[in-house]
Structures are given as C-alpha cells and as structure tokens.
Amino acid sequence: MSRRSAGWPRMLGRGLLTLAAIAFLAVFLLLPLATVFVEAFRQGAGAFLAAVGQDEARSAIRLTVLVAAIAVPLNLVFGIAAAWAMARFEFRGKALLGAFIDLPFSVSPVVSGLVYVLLFGAQGWFGPWLEAHGVSIVFAVPGLVLATMFITLPFVARELIPLMQAQGNGEEEAVRVLGANGWQMFFRVTLPNIRWALLYGVLLCNARAMGEFGAVSVVSGHIRGLTTTIPLEVEMRYNEYDYVGAFAVASLLALLALVTLAIKIALEWRYGDELAAHAPGGR
Amino acid sequence: MKLLPAVLTLLAALATTAVAAKNVTLLNASYDPTRELYRDTNAAFAAQWKAQHGDTVTIRMSHGGSGKQARAVADGLPADVVTLALARDIDVLAERGLLPRNWQQRLPDNSAPYTSTIVFLVRKGNPKKILDWSDLVRPGVQVITPNPKTSGGARWNFLAAWGYALRQPGGNEARAKAFVHALYRHVPVLDTGARGATNTFVQRGIGDVLLAWENEAMLARQEMGGSDVEIVVPSMSILAEPSVAVVDRNVDKHGTRAVAEAYLKFLYTPQGQAIAAKHHYRPRSPQVMAKFASRFPKVQLFTLKEVFGDWNQVNARFFADGAIFDQIGPGN
Amino acid sequence: MRRRMLPGFNLSLGYSLSYLGLIVLLPLAALTWKASGLGLGGLVELLRVPRTLAALKLSFGGATLAAAINVVAGLLVAWVLVRYRFPGRRLFDAVVDLPFALPTAVAGIALTALYAPNGWIGQWLAAFGVKIAYTPAGVLVAMVFVGFPFVVRTLQPVLETLEHDVEEAAETLGARRWQIFLRVILPMLVPTLLTGFALALARAVGEYGSVIFIAGNIPMKSEIAPLLIVQSLEQFDYAGAAALGVAMLAFSFVLLLLITLLQRWSRRWAENAP
C-alpha cells in the first residue's frame, strides 16, 4: 500500500466499497450457491449421500476429471504461445487473431457442440471415413474433450495477454542482451512474471471445463456411466424428477471448485505473500 | 504442428467401443423420464435372457429429449434400440435409412408397448375448479405447458387440446383453432421441456394447471409435489403412444439383432407390461390393465391417426416454421 | 526491429494459428458450410422474420447491458479484492469463479428458484410489484451471472501489477484519491475493462442453459436467439440452425473486432497521454 496514514474519510470509503462488493457477491453468487446446497440436502444427508454414492455419479466424476485433465493442459500450452505472439510482437492481422481467440466465447454452447457433430457425426464431413475405420469421436470421450477444448480455449490466453502487454518487453530483451537463450529467458523471466496470471487462467479454464454443459450435451450421447460428465448427470437426474439427486451431484461440482480454491490458497501460502505484496519491485 | 494429430489419434484410441463375445451389451436410447421403467425392465430382461441363453446382457441407457435423442442416433450414437416419446422421432431415423420405413408394423400395437395420455395437474383442492379442457380458457386461469417446438411431449398436449375441441358438439377445424389459440393465451411461461414446465408449476408455484403426460404427472406428484398438487383427468384426451424400434443398421453392425429384438418383445410380455404399469404407463395388455385398473382412471381416448393422420402431416400442419403453432402460440 | 530482439515469433504464432485452425476455425467452417445450404437469400429471409429479430435484439441488447453492469460491478469487486484486506476475502475471491464451475443449467434452476415470486429474493421484489423470473429482466440476471467472472478475472492480474509509483507520485502532488482513480488509474485500466466487457458480452450473447429456465421463453417477449437455434434443430432443420448460428457469430465477431480496435486505440491514447 502506498501510505498507511489513512484518515477517517478514506477508511469510511474503503469500508463502503468493501461492503458494496460483498453485497454484490453475496446476492449474485453466494445465494445461488446456497440454493444448490439447500436443495441437495432438502431430504437430509442420507438422501444426499445415497445420490452421490451411485456408480453413475462416480463414473461421471471420473470422466469429468479425465476430460479436464486432457483439455486444460492443451489449452495451457496454446495460451502461452498465443499470448507470447500477441503481447511481444507486432504483426499484421493481430487484431484479427485476438478476435479469433475470443471467438469460442461468443459461439453459443448450443452451436459449439453442433459443429463437431457436423464434422465428425455420421452425417458429417469426416463421419463416413471415421465409421469405416472404426473410430468414434462424437458420442464418445474424444468428442467430449474436443467440445471442452473449444469452450475453454480462450481462458489462459485471455488471462495472459493483458498482463504481458502491461509488463512490456523490457526484462526479456535485457536477458537476451545478456546472452540468455530463448528457453532460459522463458523459464527464468517470462514464466515467473506471469505465473499468477497463469494460475488464474488454468483455474478458470479448469472450472469451466468441468462445468461445461451445453456443448458437451450435444456431443455426449448421454450414455449413462460411459459418456456422461457431472453436468450431464445433473441434467439427466433433473429430467427424471430426481430433484434432490440432481442438486446433490451439482453440489459435487461446487465442491470441486472449492478444491481448486484450496489448491490456490495452498500455493499462495507456499510461495509466501508474493501475490499479496504485488509489489512490482519485488520480482 | 505434429502434436495435434498425435493427440487426436490418442483420443480416438480411447474411444473404443469393445463388444465382448459372450457378454452382450445393448444401448437403449430413450427419452427422459424412463429411467426407473428401464432400470426394472433391463434387470428383468437380463435375468430372463441369462436363464434362457446363459449369456449376460448389459443394457446401457442413454436419456435425453426425444428429438435430441433421435438426432444423436442419426448422427452416429450407436443405439441398438430406440424407445422414444413419439413415432415421428423414429420416422426420422427411417428416412435416413437406419431402419425400414415400415418399422411400426414390426411389433404389435404400432410398436408402442405401453401408452400414456395427457392429464391436468392442479393445486391442492383444485381451487380454480378445473375439471375439463374448457375450464382452461376461463378468465384468470393460467396454464403451464412446454413449447411443442422443442418438446415432443408438448406436441401431445397441443394435439389433445385440438382433438378435444374438434370432438365437441358442433366442433370443427376453425373452432379447434380458436380454442387452442385461446388456450395458449393463458400460458405465461413456455418451458423448453416437460420437466422444466413441471418445475415451473410445482416448485416455482406459477400457474393454476399443468398439462402433462399421465406418467409424468404421477411421477411429479410422487417425487416433488407431495400433497401440494393433485391430478385431474379430463373427459377426453389423446392416446400418447411412445414408440420403440430396433435400429437395424446398428444391430447388424454390432451383431446384436437377436437380443435387441427379444428385448423389445419382452416389453409386451405380462412381466414387461406389469413393470410399465408400475411405472405409471398404461399397459396394452387388457389382463395387466385390469390388475392395475385402480391406478388409471377411465378416460375417452382418441388416437393420433383417427384425428390427425400421421406425424408428417401433423408436423407440416402444426409445428413447422410458420405453421399453425407459430400463428397462434404465445406472443401472438 | 523488435521482432529480432525476442525469439519464438514463428513458433508461437505458428502453433497458435494451427491450434486455432483445428479446434475453432475448421468446425466453424463446417457450420458455415451447413448454413450455406440455405443460400444468402434464405439467410436474409430468416433474419427478416420479426420473431427472429426480436430474439436477436433480446440476446444482443441483454448481453450488452449485462456486460456493462458487469464492468461496473466487476471493477468494484476486483478493486476491493486486490487492494483491501478483510475477513473472508479469500472465500469471496473464490466464489467469483462459481459461474464457471456451476453447470449453466444448474445456475438457471438456482437463479429461478431465487427470483421466482415464491423465491428468497423474488418474494421481496414481488411485494413491490417487481417481477424478475419469467421476464426479460430474468434473462438479464442470468446473463450478468455467467459473464461476471470474466471482468473480475481479467482485471485482477492487471490491478496487481499496476505501477504504484504513479499513484504515489500523484498523491505527493496533492491529488485526491478519487482524482487519482479517475485520472490515473482508470485510464490505465480502460483496455482491460474493454477486454472484460467484450468477454462478458460474448459469453452472454450465446448463453442458453441458464437463461431458458428463468426467461419464460415467450416469443417476441422473452425468447433468446439460441432458443430459436434449438427449435430449428428440433425440426431437424440443421441448415436453419446453422444459419442462425453463423449470423449470431458474425455479429459477435464484428463486435469483438470493434472492441479490440477500440482497445488498441485506448492503449495508444493512454500511452501518449502526458
């Protein structure tokens, strides 16, 4: 913080701003979360445990984790590459590339699943060839992974680009001048400078990958125990009038989100107050 | 550059759909609220098949909106059998060559082993005194029904109302259209599916009456509504015929035709019919129906064929873009 | 030339383009190809239907408004989370991601449960005659919900690395806090705020799962464009669905491109400002 000699008015201002932020978060985010848990436990803990203990729920969790474990690292590598190109170089069509990176956000989830069906479905471009070779992409795990990659593709890149642009080229150019090769520069300067943004990006990417519903729903085929991720399991239970079961499984996703939070907090602790200090001179 | 194809190949390798020799696996693509029905049916059939042939049958289920399931099968979901909400969704598969066009004649009763009908769900004590279709268009009555363009089930609702109006004394097409038009002016929320509509009505407390399949109304009362809602059976309604079929192209590829056919025939056996009745579907078999008569109130039923012809005609006339529903639905 | 100074231009750009091409552009090409079955005349015809227009207006108008709300609320929340220490800060920091983690359909059902006339929030509003669920306002609520994390998460890293010396310099020169905020900090944040706005907007435009439960879905009133796509699919009209999808995509793309250009311009302006 700049100066600690905060007077009354400033303290008051801070207090009011903090209250306003908390109020917004509470009404818009915490209440919906609370609703999920209230519905999940409406018939008691026994019903909740019975609902999440079913084999179908377990296989849905496994599949969700598997899909995220493939899609997130791929998008991580893409994000770093794209951010490097976008933030460190000037080239023609840069604005266009930026807009392309954001494109998956603006594609309706309804459509983003459909496009893979149009490509790999039985009536799609590559469908007949795939069928002849006994490969299934849609209505199988690869389709789920592809749709998830599509939906979460921009996250890491979007997180890194503004930060790297704000940081500028200076430090990297300096170590280059001092004779570091490309990878040395990347691992010793670039990566440490962007690690928190990278972490945010990965956490967001992961949360969205696990929670994605619309696109995945189109390519899944909803085969129970085989191609249903947690969000799809929620949908199916809801549609079967298993209200408590649906919310119980949904609360699992919220819990998964809390696990990622725990990881984040642990990392923050482990690496001291670097994030909290956020002092530019501290690097 | 080379990473991606490699990854895709890896993913493809993950997606093997292995079928073991002795253990037969069937995939049944069904519509939404049939989970309990088929959980019992599958267990009973697997036991019977094991006793008769010694093989273990595992039946995997896929559930979703009826139309969406039909699209998935057309786009390559390897379902051996489809058990959907309306014949039209199976017709679509026949048009794409996945099964012969005469599929409905391959099994008894138009390939619909169990049926249902459209009934009303009202608030406890029926405060608005809703007893029949004509009560739905009284001033101040709000009706909850999903959008027939996104929900297969809601098409039966629409057609039930139309058929009722048509069959009233002095009823004709113009009057039926006017009645249904009036009915949809009483619809404040147009959910995309039957389940969403039920939620809107039971949980959110919107509306005075919900139009629903009989089996779903019973399920909703049992699972969610408890004592807050009750079922009203109108004087007349439509016979909803959810259809089943073997998908020839897939069973021939998987070598599962015999099991798949036996599986669907099992639905017609006394045991299969009793399971259907237990899960609130009206059985076709008169003997089983007699046993469960107390569950299913008598109602005058008309069939789709009697009143409207086939689904192609129905869709072109009512539900296609710019057709009657677009002219008289909510918002008009 | 700067390009010579730093390595990896060809590698990073080449990789990015190939990846984008395979995962995003190829599938979207398939979509456009499917839509072309309708022909340009068919597309124009489709877009001239009043109901389609009303739905597009709701989707784009609602998303713009929601993104604007999110920029204000997001800046507030990000600022408080980064600058101030208070009990429960980490918990609040974590719940920001909730709209990503919660499946959209669950969010939709939960929001409807809150804002319906018999819900926790809805009953208070109902007392004042305000209806949220099953009206276009409900659409807005869902859109704010799904877009919110974008603004906060884009702002946070930038706020964290914001140069303090500038602020301090301004402060020693006797500037008031709000003056520093308006004249020094806000201009530096504009490009990032624009990014957040663009992302929140893009996300909300296409949103389906959380909106349909709360919207009411009455044609011409509370029907969103993605719902029309679903309706076309239910008619097995893939071409019509694809055409509407492409039209929405084109609008969004133009919007995103405009925002990117605006952003570059604002950055240049911020850099050149004294």
Short mmCIF file of C-alpha atoms in Angstrom, two decimals, chain B:
data_model
loop_
_atom_site.label_atom_id
_atom_site.label_comp_id
_atom_site.label_asym_id
_atom_site.label_seq_id
_atom_site.Cartn_x
_atom_site.Cartn_y
_atom_site.Cartn_z
CA MET B 1 2.13 -28.82 -35.51
CA LYS B 2 2.65 -32.54 -35.16
CA LEU B 3 1.32 -32.61 -31.64
CA LEU B 4 -2.30 -32.22 -32.54
CA PRO B 5 -2.81 -35.13 -34.90
CA ALA B 6 -1.00 -37.28 -32.38
CA VAL B 7 -3.31 -36.13 -29.61
CA LEU B 8 -6.35 -36.73 -31.76
CA THR B 9 -5.21 -40.24 -32.56
CA LEU B 10 -4.68 -40.86 -28.87
CA LEU B 11 -8.16 -39.61 -28.12
CA ALA B 12 -9.58 -41.77 -30.83
CA ALA B 13 -7.84 -44.76 -29.34
CA LEU B 14 -9.50 -44.01 -26.04
CA ALA B 15 -12.87 -44.28 -27.68
CA THR B 16 -13.03 -47.93 -28.34
CA THR B 17 -16.45 -49.47 -28.13
CA ALA B 18 -15.46 -53.00 -27.42
CA VAL B 19 -18.10 -55.71 -27.52
CA ALA B 20 -17.11 -58.92 -25.82
CA ALA B 21 -18.16 -62.23 -27.23
CA LYS B 22 -20.27 -63.79 -24.52
CA ASN B 23 -21.26 -60.65 -22.74
CA VAL B 24 -23.66 -58.78 -24.91
CA THR B 25 -24.06 -55.06 -24.50
CA LEU B 26 -27.09 -53.20 -25.81
CA LEU B 27 -27.52 -49.46 -25.95
CA ASN B 28 -31.06 -48.21 -25.49
CA ALA B 29 -31.55 -44.57 -26.48
CA SER B 30 -34.63 -43.46 -24.62
CA TYR B 31 -36.33 -40.22 -23.73
CA ASP B 32 -36.18 -38.51 -20.39
CA PRO B 33 -38.34 -39.87 -17.61
CA THR B 34 -38.00 -43.56 -18.42
CA ARG B 35 -35.06 -44.26 -16.17
CA GLU B 36 -36.90 -46.17 -13.47
CA LEU B 37 -39.02 -48.01 -16.01
CA TYR B 38 -36.00 -49.29 -17.89
CA ARG B 39 -33.92 -49.95 -14.82
CA ASP B 40 -36.53 -52.53 -13.77
CA THR B 41 -37.15 -53.74 -17.31
CA ASN B 42 -33.44 -54.19 -18.00
CA ALA B 43 -32.88 -56.18 -14.83
CA ALA B 44 -35.86 -58.44 -15.53
CA PHE B 45 -34.88 -58.98 -19.16
CA ALA B 46 -31.24 -59.67 -18.33
CA ALA B 47 -32.31 -62.31 -15.80
CA GLN B 48 -34.64 -63.93 -18.30
CA TRP B 49 -32.03 -63.92 -21.09
CA LYS B 50 -29.41 -65.38 -18.81
CA ALA B 51 -31.79 -68.14 -17.77
CA GLN B 52 -32.68 -68.94 -21.38
CA HIS B 53 -29.32 -68.49 -23.14
CA GLY B 54 -26.67 -68.32 -20.45
CA ASP B 55 -25.32 -65.04 -21.82
CA THR B 56 -25.00 -61.91 -19.76
CA VAL B 57 -26.75 -58.90 -21.26
CA THR B 58 -25.76 -55.46 -20.12
CA ILE B 59 -28.11 -52.76 -21.23
CA ARG B 60 -26.71 -49.27 -21.27
CA MET B 61 -29.11 -46.37 -21.19
CA SER B 62 -28.98 -43.02 -22.85
CA HIS B 63 -31.60 -40.47 -21.83
CA GLY B 64 -32.44 -37.08 -23.31
CA GLY B 65 -35.19 -35.15 -25.02
CA SER B 66 -36.88 -37.39 -27.58
CA GLY B 67 -35.98 -35.24 -30.58
CA LYS B 68 -32.44 -34.76 -29.38
CA GLN B 69 -32.01 -38.49 -28.97
CA ALA B 70 -33.26 -39.08 -32.50
CA ARG B 71 -30.73 -36.57 -33.80
CA ALA B 72 -27.96 -38.24 -31.83
CA VAL B 73 -28.78 -41.66 -33.28
CA ALA B 74 -28.97 -40.17 -36.78
CA ASP B 75 -25.58 -38.54 -36.18
CA GLY B 76 -23.98 -41.78 -35.07
CA LEU B 77 -24.95 -42.64 -31.50
CA PRO B 78 -24.64 -46.44 -31.73
CA ALA B 79 -28.02 -47.27 -30.16
CA ASP B 80 -29.27 -50.81 -30.75
CA VAL B 81 -32.81 -49.88 -29.82
CA VAL B 82 -34.65 -46.60 -29.52
CA THR B 83 -37.54 -46.10 -27.12
CA LEU B 84 -38.78 -42.58 -27.79
CA ALA B 85 -41.72 -40.34 -26.98
CA LEU B 86 -43.25 -40.19 -30.42
CA ALA B 87 -43.20 -42.25 -33.59
CA ARG B 88 -42.13 -39.22 -35.56
CA ASP B 89 -38.69 -39.26 -33.96
CA ILE B 90 -38.21 -42.83 -35.17
CA ASP B 91 -39.62 -41.96 -38.61
CA VAL B 92 -36.77 -39.50 -38.93
CA LEU B 93 -34.29 -42.35 -38.45
CA ALA B 94 -36.14 -44.40 -41.06
CA GLU B 95 -35.87 -41.50 -43.51
CA ARG B 96 -32.10 -41.63 -43.03
CA GLY B 97 -32.00 -45.33 -43.74
CA LEU B 98 -31.21 -46.61 -40.25
CA LEU B 99 -34.27 -48.82 -40.19
CA PRO B 100 -37.01 -49.70 -42.67
CA ARG B 101 -39.89 -47.30 -43.13
CA ASN B 102 -42.44 -49.90 -42.07
CA TRP B 103 -40.85 -50.24 -38.62
CA GLN B 104 -44.14 -49.52 -36.90
CA GLN B 105 -45.62 -52.72 -38.27
CA ARG B 106 -42.85 -54.94 -36.93
CA LEU B 107 -44.20 -55.04 -33.39
CA PRO B 108 -47.78 -55.19 -32.09
CA ASP B 109 -49.83 -52.08 -31.29
CA ASN B 110 -47.97 -49.75 -33.67
CA SER B 111 -44.72 -50.62 -31.89
CA ALA B 112 -45.93 -48.82 -28.79
CA PRO B 113 -45.89 -51.42 -25.98
CA TYR B 114 -47.22 -49.01 -23.38
CA THR B 115 -49.16 -45.77 -23.65
CA SER B 116 -50.00 -42.70 -21.70
CA THR B 117 -52.31 -39.75 -22.04
CA ILE B 118 -52.44 -36.06 -21.29
CA VAL B 119 -53.91 -35.08 -17.92
CA PHE B 120 -54.01 -31.98 -15.71
CA LEU B 121 -52.00 -31.33 -12.59
CA VAL B 122 -53.72 -28.73 -10.37
CA ARG B 123 -53.11 -27.19 -6.97
CA LYS B 124 -54.30 -28.95 -3.84
CA GLY B 125 -58.07 -28.82 -3.53
CA ASN B 126 -58.38 -27.66 -7.16
CA PRO B 127 -59.17 -24.04 -6.14
CA LYS B 128 -59.93 -22.96 -9.71
CA LYS B 129 -62.28 -25.92 -10.24
CA ILE B 130 -60.54 -27.13 -13.35
CA LEU B 131 -62.29 -30.29 -14.48
CA ASP B 132 -62.05 -30.35 -18.24
CA TRP B 133 -60.33 -28.72 -21.21
CA SER B 134 -62.96 -26.00 -21.48
CA ASP B 135 -62.05 -24.76 -18.00
CA LEU B 136 -58.52 -23.94 -19.15
CA VAL B 137 -59.65 -20.91 -21.14
CA ARG B 138 -61.71 -19.35 -18.35
CA PRO B 139 -60.56 -15.85 -17.39
CA GLY B 140 -57.88 -15.86 -14.73
CA VAL B 141 -56.69 -19.41 -15.32
CA GLN B 142 -53.00 -19.77 -16.10
CA VAL B 143 -51.86 -22.86 -17.96
CA ILE B 144 -48.32 -24.26 -17.92
CA THR B 145 -47.29 -26.33 -20.92
CA PRO B 146 -43.93 -26.54 -22.68
CA ASN B 147 -43.18 -25.38 -26.19
CA PRO B 148 -44.28 -28.02 -28.71
CA LYS B 149 -41.48 -26.92 -30.99
CA THR B 150 -38.83 -28.01 -28.50
CA SER B 151 -40.63 -30.74 -26.59
CA GLY B 152 -42.02 -33.91 -28.10
CA GLY B 153 -44.32 -34.36 -25.13
CA ALA B 154 -45.78 -30.90 -25.56
CA ARG B 155 -46.92 -31.86 -29.05
CA TRP B 156 -49.24 -34.39 -27.49
CA ASN B 157 -50.58 -31.60 -25.21
CA PHE B 158 -51.30 -29.40 -28.20
CA LEU B 159 -52.94 -32.20 -30.14
CA ALA B 160 -55.01 -33.33 -27.14
CA ALA B 161 -56.48 -29.83 -26.80
CA TRP B 162 -57.13 -29.59 -30.51
CA GLY B 163 -58.74 -33.01 -30.66
CA TYR B 164 -60.95 -32.22 -27.68
CA ALA B 165 -62.26 -29.04 -29.30
CA LEU B 166 -62.77 -30.82 -32.58
CA ARG B 167 -64.85 -33.55 -30.97
CA GLN B 168 -67.18 -31.25 -29.09
CA PRO B 169 -70.75 -30.88 -30.39
CA GLY B 170 -70.51 -28.52 -33.35
CA GLY B 171 -66.76 -28.78 -33.34
CA ASN B 172 -64.80 -28.04 -36.50
CA GLU B 173 -61.29 -27.05 -37.51
CA ALA B 174 -61.96 -23.33 -37.14
CA ARG B 175 -63.32 -23.79 -33.63
CA ALA B 176 -60.48 -26.06 -32.67
CA LYS B 177 -58.00 -23.45 -33.84
CA ALA B 178 -59.80 -20.74 -31.92
CA PHE B 179 -59.84 -22.90 -28.78
CA VAL B 180 -56.16 -23.73 -28.92
CA HIS B 181 -55.35 -20.10 -29.70
CA ALA B 182 -57.30 -19.05 -26.61
CA LEU B 183 -55.59 -21.76 -24.58
CA TYR B 184 -52.09 -20.53 -25.41
CA ARG B 185 -53.07 -17.01 -24.42
CA HIS B 186 -53.33 -18.40 -20.92
CA VAL B 187 -49.75 -19.67 -21.00
CA PRO B 188 -47.40 -17.31 -19.09
CA VAL B 189 -44.23 -19.39 -19.38
CA LEU B 190 -43.19 -21.58 -22.26
CA ASP B 191 -40.58 -24.01 -20.99
CA THR B 192 -38.46 -25.97 -23.42
CA GLY B 193 -39.24 -29.37 -21.95
CA ALA B 194 -41.80 -31.25 -19.89
CA ARG B 195 -39.50 -31.35 -16.91
CA GLY B 196 -38.90 -27.60 -16.94
CA ALA B 197 -42.63 -26.98 -17.13
CA THR B 198 -43.25 -29.29 -14.18
CA ASN B 199 -40.64 -27.43 -12.18
CA THR B 200 -42.19 -24.09 -13.05
CA PHE B 201 -45.56 -25.34 -11.89
CA VAL B 202 -44.74 -27.41 -8.82
CA GLN B 203 -41.61 -25.78 -7.41
CA ARG B 204 -41.99 -22.20 -8.56
CA GLY B 205 -45.71 -22.03 -7.97
CA ILE B 206 -46.52 -20.46 -11.35
CA GLY B 207 -49.88 -21.16 -12.99
CA ASP B 208 -53.08 -22.97 -12.00
CA VAL B 209 -52.81 -26.09 -14.12
CA LEU B 210 -50.03 -28.06 -15.76
CA LEU B 211 -50.66 -30.13 -18.87
CA ALA B 212 -48.61 -33.27 -18.52
CA TRP B 213 -48.26 -36.86 -19.53
CA GLU B 214 -50.11 -39.03 -17.06
CA ASN B 215 -46.97 -40.95 -16.09
CA GLU B 216 -45.01 -37.74 -15.55
CA ALA B 217 -47.82 -36.17 -13.56
CA MET B 218 -47.81 -39.22 -11.28
CA LEU B 219 -44.03 -39.12 -11.05
CA ALA B 220 -44.05 -35.41 -10.29
CA ARG B 221 -46.67 -35.83 -7.58
CA GLN B 222 -44.69 -38.67 -6.08
CA GLU B 223 -41.23 -37.10 -6.26
CA MET B 224 -41.79 -33.39 -5.82
CA GLY B 225 -45.31 -32.23 -5.20
CA GLY B 226 -46.25 -34.43 -2.31
CA SER B 227 -49.61 -33.25 -1.11
CA ASP B 228 -49.47 -29.86 -2.84
CA VAL B 229 -50.83 -30.99 -6.17
CA GLU B 230 -53.46 -33.35 -7.48
CA ILE B 231 -54.23 -34.93 -10.81
CA VAL B 232 -57.41 -34.17 -12.75
CA VAL B 233 -58.34 -36.40 -15.66
CA PRO B 234 -60.31 -34.58 -18.37
CA SER B 235 -63.35 -36.10 -20.07
CA MET B 236 -61.38 -36.80 -23.20
CA SER B 237 -57.73 -36.91 -24.17
CA ILE B 238 -55.29 -38.24 -26.67
CA LEU B 239 -53.68 -41.66 -26.57
CA ALA B 240 -49.97 -40.89 -26.38
CA GLU B 241 -48.02 -43.73 -27.95
CA PRO B 242 -44.32 -43.74 -27.14
CA SER B 243 -42.75 -46.00 -29.72
CA VAL B 244 -39.90 -48.49 -29.70
CA ALA B 245 -37.81 -49.93 -32.51
CA VAL B 246 -34.67 -51.90 -33.25
CA VAL B 247 -32.15 -49.79 -35.17
CA ASP B 248 -31.28 -52.24 -37.95
CA ARG B 249 -28.09 -50.63 -39.10
CA ASN B 250 -26.59 -50.61 -35.62
CA VAL B 251 -27.66 -54.10 -34.54
CA ASP B 252 -26.34 -55.55 -37.78
CA LYS B 253 -23.04 -53.82 -37.20
CA HIS B 254 -22.86 -54.96 -33.59
CA GLY B 255 -24.30 -58.42 -34.23
CA THR B 256 -26.94 -57.87 -31.59
CA ARG B 257 -30.14 -58.24 -33.57
CA ALA B 258 -31.45 -61.32 -31.74
CA VAL B 259 -31.01 -59.84 -28.28
CA ALA B 260 -32.33 -56.45 -29.32
CA GLU B 261 -35.47 -57.95 -30.82
CA ALA B 262 -36.03 -60.17 -27.79
CA TYR B 263 -35.55 -57.13 -25.56
CA LEU B 264 -38.32 -55.15 -27.25
CA LYS B 265 -40.63 -58.19 -27.36
CA PHE B 266 -40.08 -58.55 -23.64
CA LEU B 267 -41.86 -55.22 -23.18
CA TYR B 268 -45.04 -56.92 -24.42
CA THR B 269 -44.86 -59.89 -22.04
CA PRO B 270 -47.05 -59.88 -18.92
CA GLN B 271 -43.93 -59.23 -16.87
CA GLY B 272 -42.84 -56.31 -19.06
CA GLN B 273 -46.35 -54.89 -19.10
CA ALA B 274 -46.60 -55.07 -15.32
CA ILE B 275 -43.33 -53.18 -14.98
CA ALA B 276 -44.66 -50.49 -17.30
CA ALA B 277 -47.86 -50.23 -15.28
CA LYS B 278 -45.90 -49.99 -12.08
CA HIS B 279 -44.08 -47.01 -13.54
CA HIS B 280 -47.33 -45.24 -14.45
CA TYR B 281 -47.52 -46.17 -18.12
CA ARG B 282 -50.81 -47.66 -19.30
CA PRO B 283 -50.17 -51.26 -20.34
CA ARG B 284 -51.56 -52.55 -23.66
CA SER B 285 -52.43 -55.97 -22.28
CA PRO B 286 -56.05 -56.00 -21.06
CA GLN B 287 -55.21 -58.54 -18.34
CA VAL B 288 -52.43 -56.41 -16.88
CA MET B 289 -54.54 -53.29 -17.28
CA ALA B 290 -57.33 -54.98 -15.32
CA LYS B 291 -54.94 -55.65 -12.49
CA PHE B 292 -53.85 -52.01 -12.32
CA ALA B 293 -57.27 -50.52 -13.17
CA SER B 294 -57.48 -48.53 -9.95
CA ARG B 295 -54.38 -46.53 -10.94
CA PHE B 296 -55.58 -45.46 -14.34
CA PRO B 297 -58.90 -43.59 -14.38
CA LYS B 298 -61.15 -44.24 -17.32
CA VAL B 299 -60.96 -41.57 -19.96
CA GLN B 300 -62.23 -41.37 -23.51
CA LEU B 301 -59.14 -41.59 -25.70
CA PHE B 302 -58.66 -40.75 -29.35
CA THR B 303 -55.59 -41.68 -31.34
CA LEU B 304 -53.36 -39.51 -33.45
CA LYS B 305 -54.29 -41.49 -36.52
CA GLU B 306 -58.06 -41.10 -36.03
CA VAL B 307 -57.95 -37.35 -35.74
CA PHE B 308 -54.80 -36.08 -37.40
CA GLY B 309 -53.28 -38.73 -39.69
CA ASP B 310 -49.56 -39.37 -39.42
CA TRP B 311 -46.77 -37.33 -37.85
CA ASN B 312 -45.55 -35.94 -41.14
CA GLN B 313 -48.92 -34.36 -41.76
CA VAL B 314 -49.13 -33.19 -38.15
CA ASN B 315 -45.74 -31.52 -38.27
CA ALA B 316 -46.26 -29.82 -41.59
CA ARG B 317 -49.62 -28.53 -40.48
CA PHE B 318 -48.99 -27.53 -36.89
CA PHE B 319 -45.36 -27.34 -35.86
CA ALA B 320 -43.21 -26.47 -38.87
CA ASP B 321 -41.88 -22.91 -39.10
CA GLY B 322 -44.74 -20.58 -39.91
CA ALA B 323 -47.34 -23.34 -39.36
CA ILE B 324 -50.34 -23.14 -37.05
CA PHE B 325 -48.45 -23.10 -33.75
CA ASP B 326 -46.34 -20.16 -34.91
CA GLN B 327 -49.55 -18.35 -35.82
CA ILE B 328 -51.50 -18.95 -32.63
CA GLY B 329 -48.87 -19.71 -29.98
CA PRO B 330 -47.96 -17.36 -27.13
CA GLY B 331 -46.75 -13.97 -28.19
CA ASN B 332 -49.34 -13.77 -30.96
#
